[in-house]
Coordinates of C-alpha atoms in Angstrom, one line a residue:
X1398 CA 42.2 1.6 -16.3
X1399 CA 38.7 2.9 -15.4
X1400 CA 35.7 1.4 -17.2
X1401 CA 32.7 3.3 -18.2
X1402 CA 29.5 1.8 -16.6
X1403 CA 28.0 1.2 -20.2
X1404 CA 31.0 -1.0 -20.9
X1405 CA 31.1 -3.1 -17.7
X1406 CA 31.2 -6.8 -17.8
X1407 CA 31.1 -9.4 -15.1
X1408 CA 34.8 -10.4 -15.2
X1409 CA 36.2 -6.9 -15.1
X1410 CA 33.4 -5.1 -13.2
X1411 CA 31.6 -7.6 -11.0
X1412 CA 28.0 -8.5 -11.0
X1413 CA 26.3 -5.3 -9.9
X1414 CA 27.9 -3.1 -12.5
X1415 CA 27.5 -5.6 -15.4
X1416 CA 23.8 -5.8 -14.8
X1417 CA 23.4 -2.1 -14.8
X1418 CA 25.4 -1.9 -18.0
X1419 CA 22.8 -4.2 -19.6
X1420 CA 20.0 -2.0 -18.4
X1421 CA 21.7 1.1 -19.7
X1422 CA 22.1 -0.5 -23.2
X1423 CA 18.3 -1.3 -23.1
X1424 CA 17.5 2.3 -22.4
X1425 CA 16.4 1.9 -18.9
X1426 CA 17.0 4.8 -16.4
X1427 CA 20.3 4.1 -14.6
X1428 CA 22.5 6.9 -13.1
X1429 CA 25.8 7.4 -15.1
X1430 CA 29.0 6.1 -13.6
X1431 CA 32.3 4.3 -13.9
X1432 CA 34.0 1.2 -12.5
X1433 CA 37.3 0.8 -10.7
X1434 CA 37.9 -2.7 -12.1
X1435 CA 38.9 -5.9 -10.5
X1436 CA 42.4 -5.5 -11.9
X1437 CA 43.0 -2.5 -9.7
X1438 CA 42.0 -4.5 -6.6
X1439 CA 44.2 -7.4 -7.7
X1440 CA 47.1 -5.0 -8.0
X1441 CA 46.6 -3.5 -4.6
X1442 CA 46.1 -6.9 -2.9
X1443 CA 49.1 -8.6 -4.7
X1444 CA 51.2 -10.7 -2.3
X1445 CA 48.8 -10.2 0.7
X1446 CA 48.0 -13.4 2.6
X1447 CA 44.3 -13.8 2.0
X1448 CA 42.0 -15.2 3.4
X1449 CA 43.9 -14.1 6.5
X1450 CA 41.6 -11.2 7.4
X1451 CA 44.3 -9.3 9.3
X1452 CA 46.1 -8.9 6.0
X1453 CA 43.6 -6.3 4.9
X1454 CA 45.3 -3.7 7.1
X1455 CA 48.2 -3.8 4.6
X1456 CA 46.0 -3.3 1.5
X1457 CA 47.5 -0.6 -0.7
X1458 CA 45.6 2.5 -1.7
X1459 CA 45.0 3.9 -5.2
X1460 CA 48.0 5.1 -7.3
X1461 CA 48.3 8.8 -8.0
X1462 CA 47.7 8.1 -11.7
X1463 CA 44.5 6.2 -10.9
X1464 CA 43.3 9.1 -8.7
X1465 CA 44.0 11.5 -11.5
X1466 CA 41.9 9.3 -13.8
X1467 CA 39.1 9.3 -11.2
X1468 CA 39.1 13.1 -11.1
X1469 CA 38.5 13.4 -14.8
X1470 CA 35.8 10.7 -14.6
X1471 CA 34.0 12.5 -11.9
X1472 CA 33.9 15.7 -13.9
X1473 CA 32.3 13.8 -16.7
X1474 CA 29.5 12.2 -14.7
X1475 CA 28.8 14.8 -12.0
X1476 CA 30.7 18.0 -12.5
X1477 CA 31.1 19.1 -8.9
X1478 CA 28.3 16.8 -7.6
X1479 CA 28.2 13.9 -5.3
X1480 CA 28.5 10.1 -5.9
X1481 CA 27.7 6.8 -4.5
X1482 CA 30.7 4.4 -4.1
X1483 CA 29.5 0.7 -4.0
X1484 CA 31.1 -2.6 -4.2
X1485 CA 30.6 -4.8 -7.3
X1486 CA 32.2 -8.1 -6.3
X1487 CA 32.4 -11.1 -8.6
X1488 CA 30.6 -13.2 -5.8
X1489 CA 27.6 -10.9 -5.3
X1490 CA 24.4 -10.4 -7.1
X1491 CA 24.4 -13.9 -8.6
X1492 CA 21.6 -16.4 -9.1
X1493 CA 22.9 -18.4 -6.2
X1494 CA 23.7 -15.6 -3.6
X1495 CA 23.1 -11.9 -3.4
X1496 CA 25.6 -11.0 -0.6
X1497 CA 23.0 -8.4 0.3
X1498 CA 24.6 -5.8 2.6
X1499 CA 27.8 -7.8 3.0
X1500 CA 30.2 -5.2 1.5
X1501 CA 30.3 -1.5 2.2
X1502 CA 28.6 1.4 0.4
X1503 CA 29.5 5.1 0.8
X1504 CA 26.9 7.8 -0.1
X1505 CA 27.5 11.6 -0.6
X1506 CA 31.2 11.2 -1.6
X1507 CA 32.8 14.2 -3.3
X1508 CA 36.1 14.7 -5.0
X1509 CA 38.8 12.3 -6.1
X1510 CA 40.5 11.9 -2.8
X1511 CA 37.3 10.9 -1.0
X1512 CA 36.4 8.5 -3.8
X1513 CA 39.8 6.9 -3.6
X1514 CA 39.3 6.4 0.2
X1515 CA 36.0 4.9 -0.3
X1516 CA 37.2 2.6 -3.0
X1517 CA 39.9 1.2 -0.7
X1518 CA 37.3 0.8 2.1
X1519 CA 35.0 -1.2 -0.4
X1520 CA 38.0 -3.5 -1.2
X1521 CA 38.7 -4.0 2.5
X1522 CA 35.0 -4.9 3.2
X1523 CA 35.5 -8.0 1.0
X1524 CA 37.4 -9.4 4.0
X1525 CA 35.2 -8.2 6.8
X1526 CA 34.0 -10.8 9.3
X1527 CA 30.5 -10.7 8.0
X1528 CA 31.6 -11.1 4.4
X1529 CA 33.9 -14.0 5.1
X1530 CA 31.2 -15.7 7.2
X1531 CA 28.5 -15.2 4.6
X1532 CA 30.8 -16.8 1.9
X1533 CA 31.7 -19.6 4.2
X1534 CA 28.0 -20.5 4.4
X1535 CA 27.7 -20.5 0.6
X1536 CA 28.6 -23.9 -0.6
X1537 CA 31.2 -23.9 -3.4
X1538 CA 31.8 -20.1 -3.2
X1539 CA 34.7 -19.0 -5.4
X1540 CA 37.6 -17.0 -4.2
X1541 CA 36.2 -13.4 -4.8
X1542 CA 37.6 -10.4 -6.5
X1543 CA 36.0 -7.0 -6.3
X1544 CA 35.4 -4.0 -8.5
X1545 CA 34.0 -0.8 -7.2
X1546 CA 31.0 1.1 -8.9
X1547 CA 31.0 4.9 -8.7
X1548 CA 27.7 6.6 -9.8
X1549 CA 26.1 10.0 -9.7
X1550 CA 24.1 10.0 -6.4
X1551 CA 20.4 10.2 -6.8
X1552 CA 19.1 12.6 -4.0
X1553 CA 15.9 10.7 -3.6
X1554 CA 12.6 12.0 -2.4
X1555 CA 11.4 8.5 -2.1
X1556 CA 13.3 5.2 -2.6
X1557 CA 12.8 1.5 -1.9
X1558 CA 13.0 -2.1 -3.3
X1559 CA 10.7 -4.2 -5.4
X1560 CA 10.6 -8.0 -6.1
X1561 CA 9.2 -9.1 -9.5
X1562 CA 7.6 -12.4 -10.2
X1563 CA 4.0 -13.5 -10.7
X1564 CA 3.1 -10.5 -8.6
X1565 CA 5.3 -7.5 -7.9
X1566 CA 6.0 -6.7 -4.2
X1567 CA 7.1 -3.2 -3.5
X1568 CA 8.3 -1.3 -0.3
X1569 CA 9.2 2.4 0.0
X1570 CA 10.0 5.2 2.4
X1571 CA 11.0 8.8 2.3
X1572 CA 14.6 9.8 1.4
X1573 CA 17.5 7.6 0.4
X1574 CA 16.8 3.9 0.1
X1575 CA 19.3 3.0 2.9
X1576 CA 16.5 3.2 5.5
X1577 CA 14.5 0.5 3.7
X1578 CA 17.3 -1.9 2.7
X1579 CA 18.9 -1.7 6.2
X1580 CA 15.5 -2.2 8.0
X1581 CA 15.7 1.0 9.9
X1582 CA 12.1 1.9 9.1
X1583 CA 8.9 -0.2 8.6
X1584 CA 8.2 0.9 5.0
X1585 CA 4.9 1.4 3.1
X1586 CA 4.3 -1.8 1.0
X1587 CA 2.2 -2.7 -2.1
X1588 CA 1.4 -5.9 -4.0
X1589 CA 0.4 -5.8 -7.7
X1590 CA -1.1 -8.4 -10.0
X1591 CA -0.7 -7.1 -13.5
X1592 CA -1.5 -3.4 -13.3
X1593 CA -3.8 -3.7 -10.4
X1594 CA -2.8 -2.9 -6.9
X1595 CA -4.2 -5.8 -4.8
X1596 CA -2.8 -4.8 -1.4
X1597 CA -1.3 -1.8 0.3
X1598 CA -0.1 -1.3 3.9
X1599 CA 1.0 2.0 5.5
X1600 CA 4.3 1.7 7.3
X1601 CA 5.6 3.7 10.3
X1602 CA 8.3 5.7 8.4
X1603 CA 9.3 7.6 11.5
X1604 CA 12.7 8.5 10.2
X1605 CA 14.3 9.2 6.8
X1606 CA 18.0 9.3 5.6
X1607 CA 19.2 12.2 3.4
X1608 CA 22.5 13.5 2.1
X1609 CA 23.7 16.8 3.8
X1610 CA 26.8 17.8 1.8
X1611 CA 29.1 14.9 2.3
X1612 CA 27.3 13.5 5.3
X1613 CA 24.4 11.1 5.3
X1614 CA 22.0 12.1 8.1
X1615 CA 19.0 10.6 9.8
X1616 CA 16.0 13.0 10.4
X1617 CA 12.5 12.7 12.0
X1618 CA 9.7 12.5 9.5
X1619 CA 6.8 15.0 10.3
X1620 CA 3.6 13.3 11.5
X1621 CA 1.8 14.1 8.2
X1622 CA 4.5 12.3 6.2
X1623 CA 4.1 9.2 8.5
X1624 CA 0.4 9.1 8.1
X1625 CA 0.3 9.2 4.2
X1626 CA 1.7 6.8 1.6
X1627 CA 5.0 7.9 0.2
X1628 CA 4.0 6.9 -3.4
X1629 CA 0.9 7.6 -5.4
X1630 CA -0.9 4.7 -7.1
X1631 CA 0.4 6.1 -10.4
X1632 CA 4.0 6.0 -9.3
X1633 CA 3.5 2.4 -7.9
X1634 CA 2.2 1.2 -11.3
X1635 CA 5.1 3.0 -13.1
X1636 CA 7.6 1.3 -10.9
X1637 CA 6.0 -2.1 -11.5
X1638 CA 6.1 -1.6 -15.2
X1639 CA 9.8 -0.8 -15.1
X1640 CA 10.4 -3.8 -12.8
X1641 CA 8.7 -6.1 -15.2
X1642 CA 10.7 -4.7 -18.2
X1643 CA 13.9 -5.2 -16.1
X1644 CA 13.0 -8.8 -15.3
X1645 CA 12.1 -9.6 -18.9
X1646 CA 15.4 -8.3 -20.1
X1647 CA 17.4 -10.2 -17.4
X1648 CA 15.5 -13.4 -17.8
X1649 CA 13.8 -13.9 -14.5
X1650 CA 12.4 -12.4 -11.3
X1651 CA 14.5 -9.6 -9.9
X1652 CA 15.2 -7.9 -6.6
X1653 CA 15.5 -4.2 -7.7
X1654 CA 16.6 -1.1 -5.7
X1655 CA 15.2 2.1 -7.1
X1656 CA 14.9 5.9 -6.3
X1657 CA 12.7 8.7 -7.3
X1658 CA 14.0 12.3 -7.6
X1659 CA 11.3 14.8 -8.8
X1660 CA 9.3 12.8 -11.2
X1661 CA 12.3 10.7 -12.5
X1662 CA 12.5 7.1 -11.5
X1663 CA 16.1 5.6 -11.4
X1664 CA 17.2 2.0 -11.1
X1665 CA 20.0 1.6 -8.7
X1666 CA 20.6 -2.1 -8.7
X1667 CA 19.0 -5.4 -10.0
X1668 CA 19.9 -8.9 -8.9
X1669 CA 18.3 -12.3 -9.2
X1670 CA 15.7 -13.3 -6.6
X1671 CA 17.5 -16.2 -4.9
X1672 CA 14.7 -17.3 -2.6
X1673 CA 10.9 -16.9 -2.9
X1674 CA 9.1 -14.4 -0.6
X1675 CA 6.4 -15.6 1.8
X1676 CA 3.2 -16.1 -0.1
X1677 CA 1.5 -12.8 0.9
X1678 CA 0.8 -10.3 3.7
X1679 CA 0.2 -11.7 7.2
X1680 CA -3.2 -13.4 7.3
X1681 CA -3.2 -14.4 11.0
X1682 CA -5.9 -13.0 13.3
X1683 CA -5.1 -9.9 15.3
X1684 CA -3.2 -10.6 18.4
X1685 CA -3.0 -7.1 19.8
X1686 CA -4.9 -8.1 23.0
X1687 CA -3.2 -11.5 23.3
X1688 CA -0.8 -11.7 26.3
X1689 CA 1.1 -14.6 24.6
X1690 CA 1.5 -13.6 20.9
X1691 CA 2.0 -10.8 18.3
X1692 CA 1.8 -10.8 14.6
X1693 CA 4.3 -8.9 12.4
X1694 CA 5.5 -9.0 8.7
X1695 CA 6.3 -12.5 7.5
X1696 CA 9.9 -12.1 6.4
X1697 CA 11.3 -15.6 5.8
X1698 CA 9.1 -18.8 5.8
X1699 CA 9.3 -21.7 8.1
X1700 CA 9.0 -22.1 11.9
X1701 CA 11.3 -22.6 14.8
X1702 CA 11.3 -22.4 18.6
X1703 CA 14.1 -21.4 21.0
X1704 CA 15.1 -19.2 23.8
X1705 CA 14.5 -15.4 23.1
X1706 CA 17.9 -13.6 23.1
X1707 CA 17.4 -9.8 23.1
X1708 CA 20.4 -8.3 21.4
X1709 CA 20.9 -4.4 21.6
X1710 CA 24.2 -4.4 19.7
X1711 CA 27.6 -6.1 19.2
X1712 CA 28.3 -6.1 22.9
X1713 CA 25.5 -8.7 23.3
X1714 CA 26.8 -11.0 20.6
X1715 CA 28.6 -13.2 23.1
X1716 CA 25.4 -14.0 24.9
X1717 CA 23.8 -15.7 21.8
X1718 CA 23.9 -19.5 21.9
X1719 CA 23.1 -22.0 19.1
X1720 CA 19.4 -22.4 18.6
X1721 CA 18.5 -19.0 20.2
X1722 CA 15.8 -16.7 18.6
X1723 CA 17.5 -13.4 17.9
X1724 CA 15.2 -10.5 19.0
X1725 CA 16.4 -7.1 18.1
X1726 CA 15.3 -3.7 16.9
X1727 CA 16.8 -4.2 13.5
X1728 CA 19.8 -6.1 12.2
X1729 CA 23.0 -4.5 10.7
X1730 CA 25.0 -6.4 8.0
X1731 CA 27.7 -6.7 10.7
X1732 CA 25.4 -9.1 12.5
X1733 CA 25.5 -11.7 9.6
X1734 CA 27.7 -14.2 11.6
X1735 CA 24.7 -14.5 14.1
X1736 CA 22.5 -15.8 11.3
X1737 CA 24.7 -19.0 11.3
X1738 CA 24.0 -19.5 15.0
X1739 CA 20.4 -18.6 15.7
X1740 CA 17.2 -20.6 14.9
X1741 CA 15.0 -17.6 14.0
X1742 CA 15.0 -13.8 13.8
X1743 CA 12.4 -11.3 15.2
X1744 CA 12.8 -7.5 14.6
X1745 CA 10.9 -4.3 15.6
X1746 CA 11.3 -2.6 12.3
X1747 CA 11.9 -3.5 8.7
X1748 CA 10.3 -4.9 5.6
X1749 CA 10.4 -8.2 3.8
X1750 CA 12.7 -6.7 1.2
X1751 CA 15.4 -5.5 3.7
X1752 CA 18.9 -7.0 3.9
X1753 CA 18.0 -8.9 7.1
X1754 CA 15.1 -10.7 5.4
X1755 CA 16.9 -11.4 2.3
X1756 CA 19.8 -13.1 4.2
X1757 CA 17.4 -15.0 6.4
X1758 CA 15.7 -16.4 3.4
X1759 CA 18.9 -17.3 1.8
X1760 CA 20.0 -19.2 5.0
X1761 CA 16.6 -20.8 5.6
X1762 CA 16.0 -18.9 8.9
X1763 CA 12.4 -18.1 9.8
X1764 CA 12.0 -14.4 10.3
X1765 CA 9.2 -12.1 11.4
X1766 CA 9.7 -8.4 11.1
X1767 CA 8.0 -5.1 12.3
X1768 CA 6.7 -6.2 15.7
X1769 CA 6.8 -3.0 17.7
X1770 CA 8.4 -3.3 21.1
X1771 CA 9.5 -6.9 20.5
X1772 CA 12.8 -6.3 22.6
X1773 CA 10.7 -5.6 25.6
X1774 CA 7.5 -7.6 25.0
X1775 CA 9.5 -10.8 24.6
X1776 CA 11.4 -11.6 27.9
X1777 CA 15.0 -12.5 27.4
X1778 CA 15.5 -16.2 28.0
X1779 CA 11.8 -17.1 27.4
X1780 CA 10.9 -19.9 25.2
X1781 CA 9.4 -18.5 22.0
X1782 CA 8.0 -19.9 18.7
X1783 CA 8.5 -18.0 15.4
X1784 CA 6.4 -18.7 12.3
X1785 CA 7.9 -16.8 9.4
X1786 CA 5.2 -17.9 7.0
X1787 CA 2.3 -16.2 9.0
X1788 CA 4.2 -13.6 10.9
X1789 CA 3.1 -15.0 14.3
X1790 CA 5.5 -14.9 17.3
X1791 CA 4.2 -16.6 20.5
X1792 CA 5.5 -17.3 24.0
X1793 CA 5.6 -20.9 25.0
X1794 CA 5.0 -22.0 28.7
X1795 CA 3.7 -19.8 31.4
X1796 CA 5.4 -16.5 30.7
X1797 CA 3.4 -13.5 29.3
X1798 CA 4.4 -10.6 27.2
X1799 CA 5.8 -7.7 29.1
X1800 CA 4.6 -4.2 28.9
X1801 CA 7.3 -1.6 28.0
X1802 CA 8.7 0.4 31.0
X1803 CA 9.7 4.0 30.7
X1804 CA 13.4 3.1 31.2
X1805 CA 13.1 0.7 28.2
X1806 CA 11.4 3.3 26.0
X1807 CA 14.5 5.4 26.5
X1808 CA 16.8 2.5 25.7
X1809 CA 14.9 1.6 22.6
X1810 CA 13.2 4.6 21.0
X1811 CA 10.5 3.7 18.5
X1812 CA 11.5 3.7 14.9

């Protein structure tokens, strides 16, 4: 039943795997893998009452015969190594919607039993609250099916995302790319016109995510690593060249996840760019000494005003009201339902190529990223204006930005 990644097609293997198969055929560097096809999910979900999300608890696991087949396939692609197990739904990575971060991914998985468990969890994530809400907001979304992609894990020294187009925009940080796509760090960033680097910005990169056997762990980055770019100019131009080849092959601008291990560049994912990025880096004047405003990274264009709602985690979701401005350290894909309620988003960390920024652009929400201490500078309940085109966030009325107290520093450690 399994399908080799090189033979994947959209109907049997979903959007993510089908695109990677095209890249493999063209000789581009894609880690080897295989697909648990949509037919396996259909068999496991047969007779369940979807879209009743409670029905997912009764979703069947993989058959012993399929687990045996997975064991043989793992030996072929990794030996005794580790794999990444990722969703490849028929409703994601399309020209209309990416479903960025809406379905689960598992890294550092080892052995057929762990892979089988991760596959079932990927299936179940198709019916998570965040995924259902995301699809609800996509007009005309079809009833989804899901395949699962299993690939040899790239233990990345550096990883990130790039957007191709007239210019190439690139963001990167140390370790696995999860820290960039999830917005857990503010990454280094570059812009290229042709082969010329026209802009570069040093991120904070205070943490990195790496595999430790079957665990994925977050570690501190040493000060020297924070203070230098994680890519050389030569690596940046090589990545841009591969990005443009990918875009030419796929027929339009692409959002590409990549990783570097040693000197080898690997493409991990490519999907159409569904919404244009803000025109360029923030061009607003420095507001560091301003008691009313700060400037961050423009993440999603447009402007909106509303009451600042500081959210530390899911326990605060009930406090969010329609028209509020979501202010948080970073967003998790589980926060997607809030994007259907709020008027704008402000984060302390992250880049314009993170999941949060991508979903904000798709849903037309202004977003400003990487404003350090935003959760304490912006008083909860204060009226705030967010300009996602310039990166400026300003308090309205008489209130001023608040300095960060010692207690708040413990609550919200810097990223």
